[in-house]
Structures are given as structure tokens and as C-alpha cells.
Phi, psi and omega in degrees: 000138178289146177297157188295322184297312176300324179296315179299320179296320178298317180296317179299315180296321179297314179298317180298315180297318179297319179295320182289331183265353181297144180288139178290152177300155177256142183232151174287151178286131178283152176293160176281131179253128184245154179293149171283169183296334183280353184282134176292141176279118185206164178217158181229141176231141178293349179279347178283088190292322187237007183264118178259119179251105184294346179281344178266124179265121180257127180233129178251137175216153172274158183221119174211174185292324185292324184249012184302319181298321177291321179297316180299316179296321179296314178298314180302317181294320179298312182295320184299324185256359184281139176283332180229067186297332180285351178262014180256132175243125177263138177242106184263130180253130180220150173252352192285143176290349182267038181303321180296320179291320178295322177298316178297323179297320179290312183293326179285331180276322181234078184300337185255007186284137173268110183213163176224146180247134182236141178268126178262121181282110184294344178295341178297330183238356187307317182268004184250346184280131175254149179296145181236191186283347178220132188301324181299333181285347183267357183291138182306324182296337178294341181260000183297333180299340178285344189244017182300322181295334178273328185278322187274154180300153183297337180287348177274102183278320183235145179221143167262127175257128177238137167292170183265011181237043181219162171228146178257131182239029180211171180288118184295343176300327179296320178290318181298326187277359181298134180278116180278350182058231180270000186276154177277328191223141175236141180193155172296135180252152181230087187282350177281343181291145179285101187296330183294338183290346184274359180224154184280170178296332177297326179291308187288336179277350178265113185299330179290315179294312183299332181280357185293341180268357178287151178083005176285160182296335175201179182299139180291140177231154175292140168220151182267129185276008178281345176222110181218145169250124189234134171273103186289331178293316178293325178300313181295318181298322181273358179052051185286335175298318179296322179295320178293317179298323180299318178292329176294323177293319178297320179299319180299329184269322189245349181054070186261356177204172186234000193245052170059230187275351182293307186304320177301323177295319178296319181295325183272323191246336186303128185096348177232033181256140172281110184292143178236164178301142180297340180301338183272006170199079171282080189267176177084010183288349175270009181078197181279184183276358183250314185248333179066040182287161180295145177224159178263167177290151171289153178299146176113175182292162185230126172242343182209131178251129189231116181270052173292152187110183186287323186278121178252139188299321182293327178288319180290323178294316180294331180275003180064025178231055183286153170273158182306319183285348177295338178293340177281336178276326188306320181298342181261003181278112181263009180301131179267104181294146181307324182289348183251008184303328184279348181286156178278000000 
């Protein structure tokens, strides 16, 4: 009988090979979305190194096989509600070796989409990631949002970052037009959340760590990193990627938090964020990170629905156990079910 360790390694390799060779989902082609008459006629090229065109909306999302269905729905929702959809440029970040297949999936679903694909080198974070309370939070691509300023062309001054488990139900131009003032980053803040819960007792008992929030423009508040507006020029000038990486190294040594890529953002930016209306991130619809139970909307208007947490709408719908709010995501699902392959 083979020893257990080689057997476990064999099983891991087998699962990995199967995942890499699995066929990507098939999607229906989205309709063509055209600009309204009020939209400025403009174009963008990645060769424009220093030219910032405020009429072009830049959106960054990660792209992988596990969340591809969610990414497709997110893109569709943005285009569907945009007043100037032809002025939107998507920047997709991927670590997958199947970049060519992912590109084909996007082009076949959105033939008229203006997008660019970037490869994220997982070696940048490979030795810096610490295990968290949910395995999905430990994936290298979850940390790609820290490296947008390095990945994207220098001509992209501002970027909207979206997670792959959300839909937009309002004109994204409203989000793009938010004034960041002197801030590097804008996001909805939730100051009622107990901020101390996002860090371990080792963090708060260390006077050097605990003092890291002093000197901020105001009291630090929790914000969700699944929806952010970022000034990439200010980010580069302030070397914020290096600051985030520094906290990741400290985490590896002292274990000061449990929640993946979120705490470093809180450590660097909380208290210096340009607050936005909560309507732009109705988050937590995927429940908590352990059970993913159904949740209701927060009070107030809604411009963006975000299934952060363990429960994802496409998985719950396929398992015939959807939550009530998953029905709001379903109309943007372009997944071509096997039983519908013969349909036009």
C-alpha cells in the first residue's frame, strides 16, 4: 500500500488537472448596447500613456473559471443600465493559464465590448498570503486589486474596481463621477460596524500596531473592498501597494487578522476614505463567510447588489435553494444551461 502522503498528493494533482481541463461554461450572446445621443464620441487606446479622458469609464474585474458566471452577469448589468455603454472599458485581471479561453468567452458573449486582459503573476503574493476563515479568500487573484496601479496602463488615471459577485442596477457614470477630493480611494463606509472585530487580540495588544490608526483625517470605519473608486496616479505616488504588502508580511509573522485581503486595506486606508452613498454597495447578500445564509437588503435606495459572503446566487439557483434576493440577480445570468443548448 502506498503511504498516505503520496496518495493525498496524487489526489490533489488529479483534482487540479480536472479543474484545469474542465470545459468553460457557455453563455448566450448579449445584445449590443449603444450610446445615447448625449454621450461624447470618444475612444481610448492603451498606448495613451499620459492622456486622461474623463469621458471613458474604466472598470477592473478579476476573471477566473470559478467566478466566470458571476463576472459575465456583472458586466451585463453594467452595460444594461449605462447611459454611455460604448464609453466603458473593462480591464480583466486573470492568473489562469486559460487566458485565451477566457478571452473567447468574453468576446463571444459581448462581441462589441471594449476590454483588455492582464496576467497577474501569483508569485507577487505567493509567500505573503495567510490562511483565512474561508478558502476562497486565500486565492491569489483575491489580492490582485492591490496591484491595479502596476497592471494597468499609465494613462488610466481612475479605476472602478468591482468584485465578480455583484450586479449594477443604476448608471455607472454616477459612480464614476464621484469626487474623491484629496483621497486616493472612495467607497461606502459603515461606521456602525465594530471595527475591533476585524483584527485579533494580538493586534490590539501591541501598542505599535494599535497606534497605526492614529493621525487619520477621521475615525476609521469599515468599508468593503468589492466596490472601490481609485485614483491610480495618487496610488502610485503614495506607493500604496508597498504599504499593503508590508502589512501582509506583518500578518505572516504575528497573525493580526483573519479575513484575507480586506484587513490590509483597512489598515492603510480606513479613516482616509472618501465616503460614498451606501446605495453603491448593498453588500453581504451572500450571508456570512461560514454558512452563507439568506439576508435582506439594507434600508435605503439600491444602485448595486453585492453577494459578498459564502453564498453565491448562481450556486444557490442551480442547487434549487435560492434566497429571495437571488431572483434579482437571475435576469442578468447569461449562462446557457445544458438543457437549452439546442435553443437559438
